[in-house]
XYZ file of C-alpha atoms in Angstrom:
707
model
C 102.345 -237.197 -142.078
C 100.685 -240.475 -142.982
C 96.960 -240.738 -143.367
C 96.779 -242.896 -140.244
C 98.571 -240.313 -138.163
C 96.342 -237.541 -139.460
C 93.239 -239.601 -138.586
C 94.557 -240.250 -135.075
C 95.307 -236.582 -134.621
C 91.805 -235.627 -135.749
C 90.285 -238.103 -133.285
C 92.404 -236.684 -130.471
C 91.353 -233.129 -131.286
C 87.697 -234.230 -131.382
C 87.989 -235.834 -127.921
C 89.634 -232.672 -126.531
C 86.895 -230.465 -128.068
C 84.232 -232.760 -126.588
C 85.794 -232.492 -123.105
C 86.045 -228.703 -123.446
C 82.401 -228.450 -124.509
C 81.269 -230.625 -121.625
C 83.343 -228.584 -119.145
C 82.041 -225.314 -120.509
C 78.494 -226.629 -120.261
C 79.034 -227.626 -116.639
C 80.228 -224.097 -115.816
C 77.686 -222.086 -117.792
C 74.571 -224.185 -117.250
C 74.232 -223.599 -113.452
C 74.681 -219.867 -113.942
C 72.155 -219.826 -116.707
C 69.726 -221.792 -114.554
C 70.327 -219.440 -111.607
C 69.787 -216.354 -113.783
C 66.732 -217.683 -115.519
C 63.503 -215.769 -114.657
C 61.367 -217.448 -111.997
C 58.001 -218.898 -112.856
C 55.150 -216.421 -113.271
C 54.131 -215.499 -109.623
C 50.479 -215.654 -108.592
C 48.952 -212.300 -107.606
C 45.395 -211.222 -106.824
C 43.886 -207.760 -107.389
C 40.478 -206.338 -106.402
C 38.136 -205.161 -109.153
C 36.203 -202.729 -106.899
C 37.080 -199.250 -105.624
C 38.190 -199.784 -102.028
C 37.617 -196.120 -101.178
C 33.884 -196.312 -101.993
C 31.099 -198.099 -100.160
C 29.708 -201.226 -101.801
C 26.084 -202.489 -101.659
C 25.135 -204.775 -98.805
C 24.560 -207.722 -101.200
C 27.458 -206.957 -103.538
C 29.562 -209.624 -105.251
C 33.274 -209.147 -104.820
C 35.286 -209.659 -108.011
C 39.002 -210.360 -108.185
C 41.527 -210.917 -110.980
C 44.422 -213.396 -110.883
C 47.630 -212.755 -112.805
C 47.413 -216.318 -114.144
C 45.250 -219.380 -113.693
C 45.714 -221.340 -110.491
C 47.978 -224.420 -110.880
C 47.866 -227.611 -108.896
C 51.295 -226.968 -107.345
C 50.159 -223.532 -106.100
C 47.824 -225.027 -103.540
C 44.295 -223.747 -102.939
C 42.816 -220.300 -102.362
C 41.229 -219.272 -99.041
C 39.329 -215.984 -98.677
C 38.373 -214.498 -95.297
C 35.902 -211.595 -95.087
C 36.119 -210.228 -91.580
C 36.138 -213.302 -89.365
C 34.152 -215.444 -91.831
C 35.804 -217.953 -94.174
C 33.826 -217.643 -97.419
C 36.115 -219.777 -99.583
C 33.310 -222.220 -100.360
C 31.300 -219.443 -102.056
C 34.142 -218.379 -104.372
C 33.638 -219.080 -108.081
C 36.985 -219.318 -109.942
C 36.880 -219.169 -113.742
C 40.370 -218.920 -115.181
C 41.829 -215.668 -113.903
C 38.436 -214.366 -112.740
C 37.164 -214.919 -109.205
C 33.740 -213.920 -107.888
C 32.528 -214.006 -104.286
C 28.824 -213.220 -103.646
C 27.906 -211.722 -100.242
C 24.118 -211.987 -100.511
C 22.628 -213.443 -97.339
C 25.889 -213.456 -95.419
C 25.794 -212.071 -91.865
C 28.725 -209.695 -91.899
C 29.432 -206.473 -90.050
C 28.637 -203.154 -91.680
C 31.272 -200.528 -92.306
C 34.952 -201.293 -92.926
C 35.751 -205.012 -93.232
C 39.117 -206.635 -93.952
C 39.219 -209.031 -96.931
C 42.306 -211.293 -96.895
C 43.251 -213.914 -99.509
C 45.604 -216.798 -98.637
C 47.383 -219.592 -100.521
C 47.103 -222.853 -98.617
C 49.728 -225.425 -99.550
C 49.237 -229.171 -99.564
C 51.112 -229.301 -96.241
C 48.597 -226.849 -94.709
C 50.803 -223.747 -94.679
C 48.896 -220.462 -95.076
C 50.610 -217.634 -96.986
C 48.928 -214.245 -97.292
C 48.378 -213.449 -100.955
C 46.560 -210.094 -100.765
C 44.820 -207.793 -98.276
C 41.913 -205.488 -99.174
C 39.387 -203.215 -97.420
C 35.665 -203.544 -98.068
C 33.407 -200.613 -97.158
C 29.955 -202.174 -96.901
C 26.616 -200.385 -96.773
C 23.926 -201.437 -94.354
C 20.763 -203.199 -95.496
C 19.073 -199.798 -95.618
C 21.745 -198.509 -97.999
C 23.569 -196.389 -95.407
C 27.272 -196.205 -94.786
C 26.867 -196.336 -91.021
C 24.071 -196.359 -88.460
C 24.642 -195.665 -84.786
C 22.057 -195.551 -82.026
C 22.772 -195.545 -78.316
C 19.863 -195.132 -75.903
C 20.453 -194.481 -72.210
C 17.896 -194.878 -69.439
C 18.898 -194.212 -65.833
C 16.567 -194.364 -62.859
C 17.631 -192.857 -59.528
C 15.997 -192.921 -56.145
C 17.218 -190.701 -53.312
C 15.279 -190.389 -50.107
C 15.577 -189.364 -46.510
C 14.551 -192.173 -44.217
C 14.904 -190.301 -40.980
C 16.347 -187.066 -39.584
C 16.568 -185.595 -36.131
C 17.822 -182.476 -34.376
C 18.563 -182.065 -30.701
C 16.105 -180.131 -28.566
C 18.778 -177.513 -27.973
C 19.171 -176.893 -31.696
C 17.804 -173.871 -33.437
C 14.006 -174.003 -33.234
C 12.379 -175.373 -36.356
C 10.478 -178.319 -37.651
C 12.238 -181.634 -38.007
C 13.377 -182.362 -41.552
C 10.642 -184.219 -43.372
C 10.983 -187.780 -44.572
C 10.829 -187.951 -48.345
C 11.636 -190.122 -51.306
C 12.431 -188.733 -54.743
C 12.540 -190.795 -57.930
C 14.194 -189.239 -60.966
C 14.659 -190.445 -64.511
C 17.211 -189.535 -67.174
C 16.588 -190.941 -70.633
C 18.740 -190.014 -73.605
C 19.384 -190.978 -77.190
C 22.430 -190.490 -79.395
C 22.012 -191.619 -82.980
C 23.723 -190.937 -86.290
C 23.574 -192.187 -89.859
C 25.623 -191.337 -92.937
C 25.656 -191.939 -96.693
C 27.750 -190.371 -99.473
C 29.071 -187.555 -97.261
C 25.638 -186.787 -95.777
C 25.312 -187.175 -92.003
C 22.224 -186.934 -89.810
C 22.638 -186.916 -86.039
C 20.051 -186.721 -83.262
C 20.648 -186.167 -79.562
C 17.971 -185.871 -76.926
C 17.558 -185.919 -73.151
C 14.424 -186.400 -71.052
C 14.408 -185.601 -67.332
C 11.759 -186.635 -64.838
C 11.220 -186.337 -61.093
C 8.486 -187.510 -58.748
C 8.802 -184.599 -56.265
C 7.588 -181.213 -57.462
C 10.563 -179.170 -56.122
C 12.998 -181.402 -58.053
C 11.291 -181.117 -61.438
C 13.018 -179.402 -64.311
C 10.747 -176.345 -64.521
C 9.750 -176.169 -60.852
C 11.060 -172.594 -60.445
C 9.291 -171.454 -63.581
C 5.919 -173.264 -63.368
C 5.673 -174.287 -59.724
C 3.104 -177.045 -59.227
C 2.327 -177.057 -62.964
C 5.786 -178.342 -63.843
C 5.451 -181.685 -65.696
C 6.902 -184.792 -64.088
C 8.664 -185.796 -67.340
C 10.153 -182.975 -69.385
C 12.295 -182.454 -72.456
C 15.621 -181.069 -71.244
C 17.424 -180.746 -74.572
C 17.596 -182.054 -78.110
C 19.566 -181.355 -81.252
C 18.951 -182.547 -84.800
C 21.845 -181.878 -87.181
C 22.084 -182.457 -90.940
C 25.437 -182.064 -92.674
C 26.413 -182.375 -96.316
C 29.529 -181.057 -98.064
C 29.048 -177.296 -98.060
C 25.980 -177.155 -95.790
C 25.032 -177.867 -92.161
C 21.569 -177.439 -90.630
C 20.718 -177.692 -86.931
C 17.500 -177.527 -84.941
C 16.960 -177.689 -81.207
C 19.500 -176.485 -78.669
C 22.229 -174.728 -80.648
C 25.015 -172.238 -79.979
C 25.278 -169.264 -82.324
C 27.651 -166.343 -82.747
C 31.405 -165.934 -82.468
C 31.927 -162.248 -81.636
C 32.928 -161.743 -78.016
C 31.268 -158.354 -77.542
C 28.129 -158.908 -79.619
C 27.116 -162.564 -79.394
C 29.450 -165.376 -78.396
C 28.087 -168.935 -78.458
C 24.668 -167.859 -77.244
C 22.910 -171.133 -76.415
C 19.184 -171.490 -76.694
C 16.538 -173.386 -78.625
C 16.242 -172.484 -82.296
C 17.558 -173.252 -85.778
C 20.845 -172.496 -87.497
C 22.447 -173.009 -90.903
C 26.049 -172.949 -92.042
C 26.901 -172.704 -95.732
C 30.236 -172.935 -97.525
C 29.600 -172.210 -101.212
C 33.332 -172.040 -101.864
C 36.519 -172.950 -100.038
C 37.243 -169.438 -98.832
C 33.714 -168.385 -97.836
C 31.515 -169.445 -94.911
C 28.024 -168.097 -94.303
C 26.004 -168.672 -91.158
C 22.556 -167.706 -89.934
C 20.700 -168.572 -86.755
C 17.401 -167.781 -85.054
C 17.050 -168.713 -81.384
C 14.856 -167.896 -78.414
C 15.910 -164.977 -76.227
C 16.479 -167.213 -73.186
C 17.221 -170.864 -72.647
C 14.097 -172.993 -73.069
C 13.200 -176.506 -72.025
C 10.012 -178.514 -72.214
C 7.545 -179.528 -74.892
C 5.690 -176.236 -75.435
C 7.898 -174.517 -78.006
C 9.978 -177.161 -79.805
C 11.823 -174.685 -82.053
C 11.875 -171.771 -79.604
C 10.465 -169.348 -82.179
C 6.870 -168.976 -81.000
C 7.386 -165.413 -79.673
C 8.703 -162.972 -82.251
C 9.412 -160.382 -79.544
C 11.611 -162.814 -77.599
C 14.063 -163.827 -80.260
C 17.672 -163.364 -81.326
C 18.647 -163.403 -84.997
C 22.317 -163.619 -85.917
C 24.168 -163.751 -89.221
C 27.850 -164.348 -89.891
C 30.220 -164.199 -92.819
C 33.735 -165.650 -92.791
C 36.252 -164.989 -95.545
C 39.659 -166.640 -95.866
C 41.889 -164.226 -97.734
C 44.454 -166.985 -98.447
C 42.367 -170.106 -99.190
C 45.413 -172.322 -99.641
C 46.536 -171.556 -96.063
C 43.478 -171.200 -93.798
C 44.095 -168.945 -90.811
C 46.753 -166.821 -92.494
C 44.330 -163.923 -92.963
C 40.643 -164.271 -92.066
C 37.840 -161.724 -91.791
C 34.634 -162.465 -89.837
C 31.530 -160.279 -89.887
C 28.618 -160.711 -87.457
C 25.195 -159.073 -87.347
C 22.666 -159.230 -84.519
C 19.028 -158.278 -84.129
C 17.493 -159.320 -80.845
C 14.685 -158.474 -78.483
C 13.905 -159.874 -75.046
C 10.676 -160.003 -73.086
C 10.454 -160.395 -69.283
C 10.966 -164.169 -69.586
C 14.036 -165.416 -67.694
C 15.559 -168.827 -68.281
C 13.766 -171.856 -66.855
C 16.128 -172.094 -63.854
C 16.130 -168.384 -62.928
C 13.937 -166.491 -60.515
C 14.327 -162.833 -61.407
C 12.423 -159.793 -62.589
C 13.668 -158.797 -66.003
C 12.901 -155.902 -68.288
C 12.173 -155.516 -71.967
C 15.340 -155.071 -73.990
C 16.280 -154.833 -77.664
C 19.559 -154.355 -79.482
C 20.958 -154.357 -82.983
C 24.626 -154.660 -83.705
C 27.374 -155.240 -86.216
C 30.831 -156.603 -85.480
C 33.923 -157.601 -87.372
C 36.983 -159.565 -86.417
C 40.312 -159.900 -88.225
C 42.627 -162.847 -87.545
C 46.084 -163.272 -89.025
C 49.049 -165.518 -88.330
C 52.180 -166.754 -90.022
C 52.278 -170.372 -91.309
C 54.276 -171.544 -88.273
C 51.814 -169.915 -85.810
C 54.677 -168.031 -84.143
C 52.867 -164.734 -84.601
C 49.100 -164.427 -84.198
C 47.064 -161.223 -84.166
C 43.327 -160.863 -83.543
C 41.378 -157.598 -83.481
C 37.691 -156.781 -83.523
C 35.132 -154.018 -83.156
C 31.455 -154.320 -82.276
C 28.832 -151.581 -82.453
C 25.508 -152.062 -80.717
C 22.361 -149.945 -80.518
C 20.558 -150.778 -77.290
C 16.959 -149.900 -76.440
C 15.234 -150.338 -73.086
C 11.582 -149.397 -73.716
C 9.208 -148.595 -70.870
C 7.431 -151.680 -69.528
C 4.052 -150.741 -67.973
C 3.941 -154.034 -66.094
C 7.011 -152.947 -64.110
C 6.521 -149.188 -63.883
C 2.929 -149.398 -62.675
C 1.421 -145.953 -62.034
C 4.816 -144.279 -61.640
C 6.022 -141.905 -64.314
C 9.472 -142.909 -65.492
C 11.906 -141.023 -67.657
C 12.264 -143.011 -70.892
C 15.670 -144.504 -71.528
C 17.203 -143.156 -74.705
C 18.529 -145.452 -77.384
C 22.291 -145.518 -77.250
C 24.723 -146.664 -79.935
C 28.017 -147.621 -78.378
C 31.095 -149.631 -79.356
C 33.447 -152.218 -77.913
C 36.811 -153.198 -79.326
C 39.704 -155.493 -78.565
C 43.091 -156.529 -79.913
C 45.385 -159.413 -79.005
C 48.919 -160.177 -80.162
C 50.659 -163.473 -79.372
C 54.354 -164.076 -80.091
C 56.203 -167.367 -79.739
C 59.602 -165.736 -79.179
C 61.444 -168.984 -78.500
C 59.984 -172.385 -79.270
C 61.825 -175.479 -78.011
C 65.231 -173.887 -78.571
C 68.398 -175.097 -76.879
C 69.867 -172.964 -74.093
C 72.995 -174.952 -73.533
C 71.874 -178.557 -73.026
C 68.260 -177.768 -72.046
C 65.138 -176.971 -74.077
C 63.734 -173.463 -73.646
C 60.473 -171.781 -74.697
C 59.177 -168.239 -74.302
C 55.809 -166.792 -75.360
C 54.477 -163.255 -74.953
C 50.876 -162.115 -75.388
C 49.514 -158.570 -75.202
C 45.833 -157.625 -75.117
C 43.735 -154.477 -75.161
C 40.004 -154.093 -74.560
C 37.720 -151.074 -74.366
C 33.969 -151.224 -73.738
C 32.194 -147.883 -74.019
C 29.934 -146.566 -71.269
C 26.334 -147.811 -71.636
C 27.402 -150.464 -74.155
C 24.933 -153.337 -74.060
C 23.967 -156.338 -76.179
C 21.048 -158.647 -75.411
C 23.104 -161.740 -76.303
C 26.150 -161.296 -74.074
C 26.796 -160.101 -70.520
C 29.603 -157.561 -70.218
C 30.858 -154.951 -67.784
C 30.527 -151.661 -69.656
C 32.517 -148.468 -69.130
C 35.818 -150.295 -68.805
C 39.293 -150.097 -70.307
C 41.788 -152.872 -69.680
C 45.271 -153.744 -70.976
C 47.392 -156.747 -70.148
C 50.588 -158.628 -70.934
C 51.201 -162.340 -70.345
C 54.618 -164.013 -70.419
C 55.002 -167.780 -70.160
C 57.707 -170.290 -70.874
C 59.972 -172.992 -69.589
C 63.654 -173.660 -69.031
C 64.115 -177.412 -69.088
C 61.325 -178.737 -66.817
C 60.993 -175.451 -64.891
C 57.815 -173.637 -65.973
C 56.885 -170.013 -65.241
C 54.111 -167.556 -66.043
C 53.840 -163.813 -65.440
C 50.849 -161.526 -66.056
C 50.183 -157.850 -65.548
C 46.957 -155.920 -66.088
C 45.916 -152.289 -65.911
C 42.395 -150.879 -66.151
C 40.082 -147.993 -65.375
C 36.416 -147.073 -65.583
C 34.363 -143.858 -66.025
C 35.749 -143.455 -69.527
C 33.555 -140.410 -70.208
C 35.003 -138.601 -67.154
C 31.577 -137.877 -65.680
C 32.116 -135.663 -62.649
C 29.394 -137.286 -60.541
C 30.867 -140.789 -60.946
C 33.847 -142.260 -59.141
C 36.793 -143.101 -61.377
C 38.576 -146.239 -60.254
C 41.960 -147.350 -61.503
C 43.123 -150.920 -61.007
C 46.338 -152.829 -61.501
C 47.230 -156.450 -61.085
C 50.287 -158.677 -61.279
C 50.820 -162.388 -60.843
C 53.700 -164.826 -61.103
C 53.672 -168.624 -60.850
C 56.548 -171.075 -60.872
C 56.546 -174.873 -61.110
C 59.701 -176.874 -60.305
C 59.687 -180.698 -60.510
C 62.927 -181.071 -58.565
C 63.422 -184.772 -59.286
C 63.397 -184.193 -63.035
C 65.483 -181.037 -62.708
C 68.366 -182.801 -60.910
C 67.914 -185.953 -63.031
C 67.285 -188.043 -59.935
C 66.721 -191.774 -60.111
C 63.201 -193.156 -60.128
C 63.432 -194.237 -56.502
C 64.495 -190.812 -55.159
C 61.152 -190.067 -53.518
C 62.584 -187.345 -51.271
C 62.756 -184.863 -54.172
C 59.422 -183.002 -54.264
C 57.589 -181.119 -56.982
C 57.509 -177.486 -55.884
C 55.164 -174.678 -56.847
C 55.071 -171.016 -55.872
C 52.906 -168.062 -56.754
C 52.407 -164.376 -56.075
C 49.392 -162.226 -56.821
C 48.946 -158.514 -56.210
C 46.007 -156.220 -56.920
C 45.746 -152.443 -56.523
C 42.558 -150.417 -56.624
C 42.709 -146.629 -56.332
C 39.886 -144.153 -56.747
C 40.347 -140.619 -58.009
C 39.006 -137.663 -56.059
C 35.528 -137.973 -54.609
C 32.896 -137.348 -57.300
C 30.592 -134.363 -57.208
C 27.236 -135.048 -55.591
C 28.169 -138.724 -55.353
C 27.282 -139.190 -51.698
C 30.926 -139.456 -50.545
C 31.125 -137.649 -47.189
C 34.476 -138.865 -45.889
C 37.867 -139.278 -47.572
C 38.194 -142.918 -46.521
C 35.169 -143.795 -48.675
C 37.327 -143.332 -51.773
C 39.049 -146.712 -52.321
C 42.815 -147.005 -52.033
C 43.791 -150.573 -51.330
C 46.377 -153.180 -52.212
C 46.052 -156.923 -51.695
C 48.946 -159.404 -51.911
C 48.774 -163.161 -51.788
C 51.732 -165.570 -51.681
C 51.278 -169.315 -52.155
C 53.670 -172.259 -51.974
C 53.259 -175.991 -52.274
C 55.158 -179.254 -52.391
C 54.183 -182.762 -53.441
C 55.994 -186.009 -52.639
C 54.526 -188.916 -54.567
C 55.126 -192.632 -54.659
C 53.153 -195.557 -55.991
C 51.350 -196.326 -52.698
C 51.453 -192.941 -50.937
C 51.686 -189.208 -51.513
C 52.064 -186.138 -49.322
C 50.850 -182.653 -50.272
C 51.820 -179.508 -48.364
C 50.387 -176.063 -49.084
C 50.911 -172.608 -47.601
C 49.415 -169.177 -48.305
C 49.802 -165.708 -46.844
C 47.643 -162.731 -47.768
C 47.785 -159.071 -46.784
C 45.114 -156.443 -47.374
C 46.725 -153.019 -47.102
C 44.232 -150.148 -46.734
C 45.760 -146.778 -47.627
C 42.772 -144.436 -47.379
C 42.961 -141.418 -45.169
C 42.082 -142.349 -41.564
C 42.200 -146.074 -42.404
C 45.919 -146.731 -42.705
C 45.749 -149.159 -39.778
C 42.799 -151.134 -41.131
C 45.006 -153.876 -42.531
C 44.224 -157.576 -42.389
C 46.737 -160.439 -42.410
C 45.871 -164.076 -43.040
C 47.937 -167.279 -43.035
C 46.900 -170.781 -43.952
C 48.763 -174.048 -44.315
C 47.958 -177.708 -44.389
C 49.181 -181.225 -45.082
C 47.312 -184.017 -46.813
C 48.565 -187.598 -46.627
C 47.103 -190.345 -48.785
C 48.005 -194.037 -48.526
C 46.929 -196.701 -51.001
C 48.023 -200.021 -49.488
C 45.960 -201.946 -52.057
C 43.743 -201.189 -55.074
C 40.742 -201.823 -52.817
C 41.680 -199.463 -49.966
C 42.583 -195.757 -49.782
C 43.305 -193.932 -46.538
C 43.734 -190.177 -46.117
C 44.515 -187.670 -43.384
C 44.053 -183.897 -43.720
C 45.582 -181.394 -41.276
C 45.107 -177.644 -41.744
C 45.304 -174.415 -39.773
C 44.622 -170.800 -40.627
C 44.722 -167.499 -38.783
C 43.435 -163.978 -39.426
C 44.622 -160.832 -37.662
C 43.315 -157.258 -37.811
C 45.842 -154.502 -37.211
C 43.120 -151.996 -36.332
C 41.240 -153.964 -33.673
C 43.866 -156.485 -32.668
C 41.388 -159.318 -33.220
C 42.958 -162.641 -34.044
C 40.993 -165.701 -35.092
C 42.307 -169.253 -35.543
C 40.805 -172.293 -37.215
C 42.271 -175.788 -36.915
C 40.948 -178.851 -38.709
C 41.761 -182.553 -38.494
C 40.108 -184.915 -40.919
C 40.368 -188.558 -41.936
C 38.887 -190.434 -44.867
C 38.642 -194.060 -45.939
C 37.504 -195.441 -49.279
C 37.243 -199.191 -49.392
C 36.028 -201.720 -51.941
C 35.542 -204.825 -49.853
C 34.395 -206.735 -52.922
C 34.450 -205.830 -56.602
C 30.986 -204.240 -56.373
C 30.830 -203.268 -52.673
C 32.073 -199.848 -51.566
C 32.410 -198.177 -48.184
C 33.243 -194.500 -47.653
C 33.898 -192.903 -44.266
C 34.790 -189.254 -43.486
C 35.300 -187.750 -40.043
C 36.499 -184.206 -39.333
C 36.954 -182.024 -36.273
C 37.213 -178.223 -36.532
C 38.081 -175.818 -33.739
C 37.471 -172.079 -34.213
C 39.008 -169.738 -31.652
C 38.595 -165.924 -31.432
C 40.678 -164.733 -28.509
C 39.498 -161.129 -28.537
C 35.854 -162.057 -28.072
C 36.715 -165.169 -26.026
C 34.712 -167.338 -28.380
C 35.521 -170.963 -29.099
C 33.594 -173.302 -31.366
C 34.016 -177.059 -31.683
C 32.457 -178.837 -34.659
C 32.446 -182.539 -35.388
C 31.265 -183.979 -38.698
C 30.757 -187.616 -39.601
C 29.685 -189.056 -42.945
C 29.454 -192.722 -43.803
C 28.155 -194.367 -46.952
C 27.894 -198.005 -47.993
C 26.874 -199.049 -51.494
C 26.378 -202.346 -53.265
C 26.393 -202.916 -57.010
C 24.189 -205.563 -58.617
C 24.524 -206.957 -62.140
C 21.043 -207.767 -63.366
C 21.523 -209.361 -66.777
C 25.234 -209.302 -67.663
C 28.574 -208.125 -66.359
C 29.303 -204.766 -67.993
C 32.748 -203.212 -68.319
C 31.695 -199.789 -67.031
C 30.153 -200.751 -63.691
C 27.072 -202.486 -62.371
C 23.624 -201.766 -63.762
C 22.165 -201.177 -60.302
C 23.721 -199.710 -57.168
C 22.032 -199.387 -53.766
C 23.397 -197.069 -51.092
C 22.795 -196.057 -47.490
C 24.219 -192.748 -46.246
C 24.493 -191.473 -42.664
C 25.555 -187.931 -41.726
C 25.954 -186.358 -38.308
C 27.054 -182.895 -37.155
C 27.740 -181.686 -33.603
C 28.420 -178.010 -32.858
C 29.409 -176.629 -29.460
C 30.038 -172.935 -28.703
C 31.711 -171.438 -25.643
C 31.558 -167.670 -24.976
C 33.871 -166.639 -22.144
C 33.244 -169.370 -19.574
C 29.633 -169.989 -20.556
C 29.038 -173.132 -22.594
C 26.129 -172.819 -24.989
C 23.778 -175.738 -25.660
C 25.279 -178.223 -28.108
C 23.478 -178.486 -31.406
C 23.256 -181.983 -32.823
C 21.651 -183.206 -36.003
C 21.779 -186.384 -38.056
C 20.178 -187.737 -41.210
C 19.804 -191.193 -42.710
C 19.371 -191.419 -46.472
C 19.070 -194.280 -48.896
C 18.632 -194.694 -52.601
C 19.496 -196.598 -55.709
C 20.540 -195.993 -59.276
C 19.389 -198.308 -62.034
C 20.814 -198.210 -65.540
C 18.741 -199.976 -68.173
C 21.006 -199.125 -71.134
């Protein structure tokens, strides 16, 4: 091969290699460019703990993953609804945003950072939560005062001359005031809450302590208040509190006093409370502890045996030491006696983690003392009542036998509960009202098959547990069954199938039988010993549509007396009725009520009937104008005594709402009403018509809400 040919060959190979290199570059370069890592993305992180509250004048600090470039656009930072971008100070990857002097909401605020491109497109870069303290350094402050003023008066009233003799109803006007406050503040897990209610009335009979103080009752009185302080592991309350959680010793006894709840460890709760012996109101005794002889002291101890699963096994102990003076509650008019009791109770609660099985049992022992009160006994010599220590116990077992299981294509549930309770004769505690000398057992069964729901209950009880010969022993039994059937859902009817009703049915039966007549008990005849059964059957149906509904109800009851010489003293009663409601528009509701009932005595043959026809209209002519009208006619007929009574009732009320300073969402601040009521009663005995009694009243009033 000549040198020239070798040179030409070398040139040709070089050209081919160059073309191959260029081709390979064209194939590999796009892939390499596509697989090359993207530019360093811009991210923003917060340098504060978002779970903790920040000072009111804090400066928010952020960190960027890299400095901001010109092609990134600009940053925009919104705190709540305020754009605070102009306050941001960017120094490399550090960003600082001072909040001093800015009017922002307290509490949780959203902080959102955006990238704004040159074309004006906003892209969210990061989203944070700012928990901001108030200016006073609190996490939250809440205060809601309420002031309501009501006026209700009788403008005029009149009775017919034939009416029952008596003075005409007096004209009066009563002004009442309700003022309340709900406030709360919190910081670092510590919460302080205050609730209070003031009640005032211009008329003496309507004042809060009128029954207790008579004419000395103040026009404006303190009805209730509660001050509560909570911190992790401790809770303190003063004012109106509820203490105790033992059903036979003290169970949420409400009165004025103080209480404390401590939780030194996860599995242990300790409680103590001191309250007045009866419910107090007014300004005289703010803590309710002024009288040491009219006081209830309670202590409690709760222990979770399995702290990791609360409720699996829990033991509660309760102690009580209380004494009462003859001082009934402010709204009671009664003569009471001195009483004192001390007691101890325990309660054990256990359940499986799924709550399918739950068992609760408890025992309470109380020593009750009823000392002689000279103010009640006077000059009489009374036999002192001995101190008695008695017990009460209970047990309850609940089983979720079937829970949302499938019975074919339908869901099915079944639950069974059994209970037992025994309260010894003469058992008494000053902090709870019970019927002593009683033993009662019961079983409840409830469940559903598809949409059909049922419930069955049976009870059995007796008294005179000490078998005292001079006392009557009474045994009682009871059974009940209820059934609810929404037929439309059961047959899977279409939404427009209004003719399918929702049905309900029920049956109740009660037996009461007394043992033999007690010795020296004053029972002279066999029929005085009770032996009676009462049955009651109920049924109902509801048809409902968007603008109307119809309700039908029926009941039948039978009282079967089985005592000697009183087998025919049975009583039968029937009652049924229909209620029709029509809502042609949101501003108008019309209703018609038809009912009839009858009672028949097998012994005397007496049969009494009552028939009632009523109509009602509720109309809102305007958004704040309301009109209510009710008219009803009742006819009572006793054929045996040839008595017939006709009663007509009419009630009409018109009210107008007025917005004084703004348009609130929950109704007008002021509402004025006028109410008219009239009643006519006519009685016919045999063929003699008695004078018709007529009466009517005209009332007016207003309600004014300031807050």
